[in-house]
Amino acid sequence: MSVAPRQTTVNVIPCLRYRDAPKAIEWLCETFGFTKQMVVPGENNTVMHAQLSFGNGMIMLGSAASIDSEYSKLIKQPDEISGAATQTLYIVVEEADAFYARAKAAGCEIIMDIKDEDYGGRDFTCRDLEGHVWTFGTYDPFA
């Protein structure tokens, strides 16, 4: 049995839950330029599963209340844990300042202002419409 990664487009896919997943999907596409690859609707305006692509990366998301499953019991929304995050997302972009302007225009809470990092790259950190923490920057660890 091999423990090597499968040769695919991307091997790590962050997964998020949103209380209003349909709104979050539209917001992420409009604000940050994600593209809907797949959206599986659920009952009562929920999303069972969605895949949003960005370059060669992807996030998966669903409604926080869509499934009362073993998996969903492992996840808390930021407002349930005093706005804390147990993980964040780093999105590599061509121009961090342009994303910073888009985030501010969309009303994102900027929690770490845009700056040049000592290790390279330029980035900022913000909260999305439901409090998840995102960093957008130019640092590419593969370059």
Coordinates of N, CA, C and O in Angstrom, one line a residue:
M1 N 0.8 -1.2 0.0 CA 0.0 0.0 0.0 C 0.9 1.2 0.0 O 1.8 1.4 0.8
S2 N 0.6 2.2 -0.9 CA 1.4 3.4 -1.0 C 0.8 4.5 -0.2 O -0.4 4.7 -0.2
V3 N 1.6 5.3 0.4 CA 1.2 6.5 1.2 C 1.5 7.8 0.5 O 1.5 8.8 1.0
A4 N 1.9 7.6 -0.8 CA 2.3 8.8 -1.6 C 1.0 9.6 -2.0 O 0.0 9.0 -2.1
P5 N 1.2 10.9 -2.2 CA 0.0 11.6 -2.7 C -0.4 11.2 -4.1 O 0.4 10.9 -4.9
R6 N -1.7 11.3 -4.3 CA -2.2 11.0 -5.7 C -1.8 12.1 -6.6 O -1.8 13.3 -6.2
Q7 N -1.4 11.8 -7.8 CA -1.0 12.9 -8.8 C -2.3 13.5 -9.3 O -3.0 12.9 -10.2
T8 N -2.7 14.6 -8.8 CA -3.9 15.3 -9.2 C -3.6 16.8 -9.2 O -2.5 17.3 -8.9
T9 N -4.6 17.6 -9.6 CA -4.4 19.1 -9.7 C -4.0 19.7 -8.3 O -3.1 20.5 -8.3
V10 N -4.7 19.3 -7.3 CA -4.4 19.8 -5.9 C -4.6 18.7 -4.9 O -5.5 17.9 -5.0
N11 N -3.7 18.6 -3.9 CA -3.8 17.5 -2.9 C -4.4 18.0 -1.6 O -4.7 17.1 -0.8
V12 N -4.5 19.2 -1.3 CA -5.0 19.7 -0.1 C -6.2 20.7 -0.4 O -6.0 21.6 -1.1
I13 N -7.3 20.3 0.2 CA -8.5 21.1 -0.1 C -9.2 21.5 1.2 O -9.7 20.7 1.9
P14 N -9.1 22.8 1.6 CA -9.7 23.2 2.8 C -11.3 23.1 2.7 O -11.8 23.3 1.6
C15 N -11.9 22.8 3.8 CA -13.4 22.7 3.8 C -13.9 23.6 4.9 O -13.4 23.7 6.0
L16 N -15.0 24.3 4.6 CA -15.6 25.3 5.5 C -17.1 25.0 5.6 O -17.7 24.4 4.7
R17 N -17.7 25.5 6.7 CA -19.2 25.5 6.8 C -19.6 26.9 7.0 O -19.0 27.7 7.7
Y18 N -20.8 27.2 6.4 CA -21.4 28.5 6.6 C -22.8 28.4 7.0 O -23.5 27.5 6.5
R19 N -23.3 29.3 7.8 CA -24.7 29.3 8.1 C -25.6 29.6 6.9 O -26.6 29.0 6.7
D20 N -25.2 30.6 6.1 CA -25.9 30.9 4.9 C -24.9 30.6 3.7 O -24.3 31.5 3.1
A21 N -24.8 29.3 3.4 CA -23.9 28.9 2.4 C -24.2 29.5 1.0 O -23.3 29.9 0.3
P22 N -25.5 29.5 0.6 CA -25.7 30.1 -0.8 C -25.2 31.6 -0.8 O -24.6 32.0 -1.8
K23 N -25.4 32.4 0.2 CA -24.9 33.7 0.3 C -23.4 33.8 0.3 O -22.8 34.6 -0.4
A24 N -22.8 32.9 1.0 CA -21.3 32.8 1.1 C -20.7 32.5 -0.2 O -19.7 33.0 -0.6
I25 N -21.4 31.5 -1.0 CA -20.8 31.2 -2.3 C -20.8 32.4 -3.2 O -19.8 32.6 -3.9
E26 N -22.0 33.1 -3.3 CA -22.0 34.2 -4.1 C -21.0 35.3 -3.7 O -20.3 35.9 -4.5
W27 N -20.9 35.5 -2.4 CA -20.0 36.5 -1.9 C -18.5 36.2 -2.2 O -17.8 37.0 -2.6
L28 N -18.2 34.9 -2.0 CA -16.8 34.5 -2.3 C -16.5 34.6 -3.8 O -15.3 35.0 -4.1
C29 N -17.4 34.3 -4.6 CA -17.2 34.5 -6.1 C -17.1 36.0 -6.4 O -16.2 36.3 -7.2
E30 N -18.0 36.8 -5.9 CA -18.0 38.2 -6.3 C -16.8 38.9 -5.7 O -16.2 39.8 -6.3
T31 N -16.5 38.6 -4.4 CA -15.5 39.4 -3.7 C -14.1 38.9 -4.0 O -13.2 39.8 -4.3
F32 N -13.8 37.6 -4.1 CA -12.5 37.1 -4.2 C -12.2 36.4 -5.5 O -11.1 35.9 -5.8
G33 N -13.2 36.3 -6.4 CA -13.0 35.7 -7.7 C -13.0 34.2 -7.7 O -12.5 33.6 -8.7
F34 N -13.6 33.5 -6.7 CA -13.8 32.1 -6.8 C -14.7 31.8 -7.9 O -15.6 32.6 -8.3
T35 N -14.7 30.5 -8.5 CA -15.6 30.1 -9.5 C -16.3 28.8 -9.0 O -15.7 27.9 -8.5
K36 N -17.6 28.8 -9.2 CA -18.4 27.7 -8.8 C -18.0 26.5 -9.7 O -18.2 26.6 -10.9
Q37 N -17.5 25.4 -9.2 CA -17.3 24.2 -9.9 C -18.4 23.3 -9.7 O -18.8 22.6 -10.7
M38 N -19.0 23.2 -8.5 CA -20.1 22.3 -8.2 C -20.8 22.9 -7.0 O -20.2 23.2 -6.0
V39 N -22.2 22.9 -7.1 CA -23.0 23.3 -5.9 C -24.1 22.2 -5.9 O -24.9 22.1 -6.8
V40 N -24.2 21.5 -4.8 CA -25.3 20.5 -4.6 C -26.2 21.1 -3.5 O -25.9 21.2 -2.3
P41 N -27.4 21.6 -4.0 CA -28.3 22.2 -3.0 C -29.0 21.2 -2.1 O -29.1 20.0 -2.5
G42 N -29.3 21.7 -0.9 CA -30.1 20.8 0.0 C -31.4 21.4 0.3 O -31.9 22.4 -0.5
E43 N -32.1 20.9 1.2 CA -33.5 21.5 1.6 C -33.4 22.8 2.3 O -32.3 23.1 2.9
N44 N -34.4 23.6 2.2 CA -34.6 24.8 2.9 C -33.4 25.8 2.7 O -32.9 26.4 3.6
N45 N -33.0 26.0 1.4 CA -32.0 26.9 1.0 C -30.6 26.6 1.7 O -29.9 27.5 2.1
T46 N -30.3 25.3 1.8 CA -29.0 24.9 2.3 C -28.2 24.4 1.1 O -28.7 24.1 0.0
V47 N -26.9 24.2 1.4 CA -26.0 23.6 0.4 C -25.4 22.3 1.1 O -24.8 22.4 2.1
M48 N -25.6 21.2 0.4 CA -25.1 19.9 0.9 C -23.6 19.9 0.7 O -22.8 19.4 1.6
H49 N -23.1 20.3 -0.5 CA -21.7 20.3 -0.8 C -21.5 21.3 -2.0 O -22.3 21.4 -2.9
A50 N -20.4 22.0 -1.9 CA -20.0 22.9 -2.9 C -18.5 22.9 -3.1 O -17.8 22.7 -2.2
Q51 N -18.1 23.1 -4.3 CA -16.7 23.2 -4.7 C -16.5 24.5 -5.4 O -17.1 24.7 -6.5
L52 N -15.6 25.3 -4.9 CA -15.2 26.6 -5.5 C -13.8 26.6 -5.9 O -12.9 26.3 -5.1
S53 N -13.5 26.9 -7.1 CA -12.1 26.8 -7.6 C -11.5 28.2 -7.6 O -12.2 29.2 -7.8
F54 N -10.2 28.3 -7.5 CA -9.4 29.5 -7.6 C -8.0 29.1 -8.1 O -7.2 28.4 -7.4
G55 N -7.8 29.5 -9.4 CA -6.5 29.0 -10.0 C -6.5 27.5 -10.0 O -7.5 26.9 -10.4
N56 N -5.4 26.9 -9.5 CA -5.3 25.4 -9.5 C -5.7 24.9 -8.1 O -5.5 23.8 -7.8
G57 N -6.3 25.8 -7.3 CA -6.7 25.4 -5.9 C -8.2 25.3 -5.8 O -9.0 25.7 -6.7
M58 N -8.7 24.9 -4.7 CA -10.1 24.7 -4.5 C -10.4 24.8 -3.0 O -9.6 24.4 -2.1
I59 N -11.6 25.2 -2.6 CA -12.2 25.0 -1.3 C -13.5 24.2 -1.5 O -14.1 24.3 -2.6
M60 N -13.9 23.5 -0.5 CA -15.2 22.9 -0.4 C -15.9 23.5 0.7 O -15.3 23.8 1.7
L61 N -17.2 23.6 0.6 CA -18.0 24.1 1.7 C -19.4 23.6 1.7 O -19.9 23.0 0.7
G62 N -20.1 23.8 2.7 CA -21.5 23.4 2.9 C -22.2 24.2 4.0 O -21.5 25.0 4.7
S63 N -23.5 24.0 4.1 CA -24.2 24.7 5.1 C -23.9 24.1 6.5 O -23.9 22.8 6.6
A64 N -23.8 24.9 7.5 CA -23.5 24.5 8.8 C -24.6 23.6 9.4 O -24.3 22.6 10.1
A65 N -25.8 23.8 9.0 CA -26.9 23.0 9.5 C -27.5 22.0 8.5 O -28.6 21.5 8.7
S66 N -26.8 21.8 7.4 CA -27.4 21.0 6.3 C -27.4 19.5 6.7 O -28.3 18.8 6.3
I67 N -26.5 19.0 7.5 CA -26.4 17.6 7.8 C -26.1 17.5 9.3 O -25.1 18.1 9.8
D68 N -26.8 16.7 10.0 CA -26.5 16.4 11.4 C -25.7 15.1 11.3 O -26.2 14.0 11.5
S69 N -24.4 15.2 11.0 CA -23.5 14.1 10.8 C -22.4 14.0 11.8 O -22.2 15.0 12.5
E70 N -21.7 12.9 11.8 CA -20.5 12.8 12.7 C -19.5 13.8 12.3 O -18.9 14.4 13.2
Y71 N -19.3 14.1 11.0 CA -18.3 15.1 10.6 C -18.8 16.5 11.0 O -18.0 17.3 11.6
S72 N -20.0 16.9 10.9 CA -20.5 18.2 11.2 C -20.4 18.5 12.7 O -20.2 19.7 13.1
K73 N -20.4 17.5 13.5 CA -20.3 17.7 15.0 C -18.9 18.0 15.4 O -18.6 18.5 16.5
L74 N -17.9 17.9 14.5 CA -16.5 18.2 14.7 C -16.2 19.7 14.5 O -15.2 20.2 14.9
I75 N -17.1 20.4 13.9 CA -16.9 21.8 13.4 C -17.7 22.8 14.2 O -18.9 22.6 14.4
K76 N -17.1 23.9 14.6 CA -17.8 25.0 15.2 C -17.6 26.2 14.3 O -16.6 26.4 13.6
Q77 N -18.6 27.1 14.3 CA -18.5 28.3 13.5 C -17.7 29.4 14.4 O -17.7 29.3 15.6
P78 N -17.0 30.3 13.7 CA -16.3 31.3 14.5 C -17.0 32.0 15.6 O -16.5 32.2 16.7
D79 N -18.3 32.3 15.4 CA -19.1 33.0 16.4 C -19.4 32.1 17.6 O -19.8 32.6 18.6
E80 N -19.3 30.8 17.4 CA -19.5 29.9 18.5 C -18.3 29.8 19.5 O -18.4 29.2 20.6
I81 N -17.2 30.2 19.0 CA -15.9 30.1 19.8 C -15.3 31.5 19.9 O -14.1 31.7 19.7
S82 N -16.1 32.5 20.2 CA -15.6 33.9 20.4 C -14.9 34.5 19.3 O -13.9 35.2 19.4
G83 N -15.2 34.1 18.0 CA -14.5 34.6 16.9 C -13.2 34.0 16.6 O -12.5 34.4 15.6
A84 N -12.8 33.0 17.3 CA -11.5 32.4 17.1 C -11.6 31.5 15.9 O -12.7 31.1 15.4
A85 N -10.4 31.1 15.4 CA -10.3 30.2 14.2 C -9.4 29.1 14.6 O -8.4 29.3 15.3
T86 N -9.7 27.9 14.2 CA -8.8 26.8 14.5 C -8.0 26.5 13.3 O -7.1 25.7 13.4
Q87 N -8.3 27.1 12.2 CA -7.4 27.1 11.0 C -7.7 28.3 10.1 O -8.7 28.9 10.3
T88 N -6.8 28.6 9.3 CA -7.0 29.8 8.4 C -6.6 29.3 7.0 O -6.0 28.2 6.8
L89 N -6.9 30.2 6.0 CA -6.6 29.8 4.6 C -5.6 30.9 4.1 O -5.8 32.1 4.4
Y90 N -4.6 30.4 3.4 CA -3.7 31.3 2.7 C -3.9 31.2 1.2 O -3.8 30.0 0.7
I91 N -4.2 32.2 0.5 CA -4.5 32.2 -0.9 C -3.4 33.0 -1.6 O -3.2 34.2 -1.4
V92 N -2.7 32.3 -2.5 CA -1.6 33.0 -3.3 C -2.2 33.7 -4.4 O -3.0 33.2 -5.2
V93 N -2.0 35.0 -4.5 CA -2.5 35.9 -5.5 C -1.4 36.6 -6.2 O -0.3 36.8 -5.7
E94 N -1.7 37.1 -7.4 CA -0.7 37.9 -8.2 C -0.5 39.3 -7.6 O 0.7 39.7 -7.5
E95 N -1.5 39.9 -7.1 CA -1.4 41.3 -6.6 C -2.2 41.5 -5.3 O -3.4 41.6 -5.3
A96 N -1.5 41.5 -4.2 CA -2.1 41.5 -2.9 C -2.9 42.8 -2.7 O -3.9 42.8 -2.1
D97 N -2.3 43.9 -3.2 CA -3.0 45.2 -3.0 C -4.4 45.3 -3.6 O -5.3 45.9 -3.1
A98 N -4.5 44.6 -4.8 CA -5.8 44.6 -5.4 C -6.8 43.8 -4.6 O -8.0 44.2 -4.5
F99 N -6.4 42.7 -4.0 CA -7.3 41.9 -3.2 C -7.6 42.6 -1.9 O -8.7 42.6 -1.4
Y100 N -6.7 43.4 -1.4 CA -6.9 44.2 -0.2 C -8.0 45.2 -0.5 O -8.9 45.4 0.3
A101 N -7.9 45.9 -1.6 CA -8.9 46.9 -2.0 C -10.3 46.2 -2.1 O -11.3 46.8 -1.7
R102 N -10.3 45.0 -2.7 CA -11.6 44.3 -2.9 C -12.2 43.9 -1.6 O -13.4 44.0 -1.3
A103 N -11.3 43.4 -0.7 CA -11.8 43.0 0.7 C -12.4 44.2 1.4 O -13.4 44.1 2.0
K104 N -11.7 45.3 1.4 CA -12.2 46.5 2.1 C -13.5 47.0 1.5 O -14.4 47.3 2.2
A105 N -13.6 47.0 0.2 CA -14.8 47.4 -0.5 C -16.0 46.5 -0.2 O -17.1 47.0 -0.1
A106 N -15.7 45.2 0.1 CA -16.8 44.3 0.4 C -17.1 44.3 1.9 O -18.0 43.6 2.3
G107 N -16.4 45.1 2.7 CA -16.8 45.2 4.1 C -16.1 44.2 5.0 O -16.5 44.0 6.1
C108 N -15.1 43.6 4.5 CA -14.3 42.6 5.3 C -13.7 43.3 6.5 O -13.2 44.4 6.3
E109 N -13.7 42.6 7.6 CA -12.9 43.1 8.7 C -11.4 42.8 8.5 O -11.1 41.6 8.4
I110 N -10.6 43.8 8.3 CA -9.2 43.6 8.1 C -8.6 43.4 9.5 O -8.6 44.3 10.3
I111 N -8.0 42.2 9.7 CA -7.5 41.9 11.1 C -6.0 42.0 11.1 O -5.4 42.1 12.2
M112 N -5.3 41.9 10.0 CA -3.9 42.2 9.9 C -3.7 43.0 8.6 O -4.0 42.5 7.5
D113 N -3.3 44.2 8.7 CA -3.2 45.1 7.6 C -2.1 44.6 6.6 O -1.3 43.8 6.9
I114 N -2.2 45.1 5.4 CA -1.3 44.7 4.3 C 0.1 45.1 4.6 O 0.3 46.2 5.1
K115 N 1.0 44.2 4.4 CA 2.4 44.5 4.7 C 3.3 43.6 3.9 O 2.9 42.5 3.4
D116 N 4.6 43.9 3.8 CA 5.6 43.1 3.2 C 6.1 42.2 4.3 O 6.4 42.7 5.4
E117 N 6.3 40.9 4.1 CA 6.7 40.0 5.1 C 8.2 39.8 5.0 O 8.8 39.9 3.9
D118 N 8.9 39.5 6.2 CA 10.3 39.3 6.2 C 10.7 38.1 5.4 O 11.8 38.1 4.8
Y119 N 9.9 37.1 5.3 CA 10.2 35.8 4.6 C 9.9 35.9 3.1 O 10.1 35.0 2.3
G120 N 9.4 37.1 2.7 CA 9.0 37.3 1.3 C 7.5 37.4 1.1 O 6.7 36.9 1.9
G121 N 7.1 38.1 0.0 CA 5.7 38.3 -0.2 C 5.1 39.4 0.5 O 5.7 40.1 1.4
R122 N 3.9 39.8 0.1 CA 3.1 40.9 0.6 C 1.7 40.3 0.9 O 1.1 39.6 0.0
D123 N 1.2 40.5 2.1 CA -0.2 39.9 2.4 C -0.9 40.7 3.4 O -0.4 41.7 4.0
F124 N -2.2 40.3 3.6 CA -3.1 40.9 4.6 C -4.0 39.7 5.0 O -4.2 38.7 4.3
T125 N -4.6 39.9 6.2 CA -5.5 38.9 6.7 C -6.9 39.6 7.1 O -6.9 40.7 7.6
C126 N -7.9 38.9 6.7 CA -9.3 39.5 6.9 C -10.2 38.4 7.4 O -9.9 37.2 7.3
R127 N -11.4 38.8 7.8 CA -12.5 37.9 8.1 C -13.5 38.0 7.0 O -13.8 39.1 6.5
D128 N -14.1 36.9 6.6 CA -15.2 36.9 5.6 C -16.5 37.2 6.3 O -16.6 37.6 7.5
L129 N -17.6 37.1 5.5 CA -18.9 37.6 6.0 C -19.4 36.8 7.2 O -20.3 37.2 7.9
E130 N -18.9 35.6 7.5 CA -19.3 34.8 8.7 C -18.1 34.6 9.7 O -18.2 33.8 10.6
G131 N -17.0 35.3 9.5 CA -15.9 35.3 10.4 C -14.8 34.4 10.2 O -13.8 34.4 11.0
H132 N -14.8 33.6 9.1 CA -13.7 32.8 8.8 C -12.5 33.7 8.4 O -12.6 34.7 7.8
V133 N -11.3 33.2 8.8 CA -10.0 34.0 8.6 C -9.3 33.6 7.3 O -9.0 32.4 7.1
W134 N -9.0 34.6 6.5 CA -8.4 34.4 5.2 C -7.2 35.3 5.1 O -7.2 36.4 5.5
T135 N -6.1 34.8 4.6 CA -4.9 35.6 4.2 C -4.7 35.5 2.7 O -4.7 34.4 2.1
F136 N -4.6 36.7 2.1 CA -4.3 36.8 0.7 C -2.9 37.4 0.5 O -2.6 38.4 1.1
G137 N -2.0 36.7 -0.2 CA -0.7 37.3 -0.4 C 0.0 36.8 -1.6 O -0.4 35.8 -2.3
T138 N 1.2 37.3 -1.8 CA 2.0 37.0 -3.0 C 3.1 36.0 -2.7 O 3.8 35.5 -3.6
Y139 N 3.2 35.6 -1.4 CA 4.2 34.6 -1.1 C 3.9 33.3 -1.7 O 2.8 32.7 -1.5
D140 N 4.8 32.7 -2.5 CA 4.7 31.4 -3.1 C 5.8 30.5 -2.6 O 6.9 30.7 -3.1
P141 N 5.5 29.6 -1.8 CA 6.6 28.7 -1.2 C 7.2 27.8 -2.2 O 8.3 27.2 -2.0
F142 N 6.6 27.7 -3.4 CA 7.2 26.9 -4.5 C 8.0 27.6 -5.5 O 8.6 27.0 -6.4
A143 N 8.0 28.9 -5.4 CA 8.8 29.7 -6.3 C 10.3 29.8 -5.9 O 10.6 29.7 -4.8

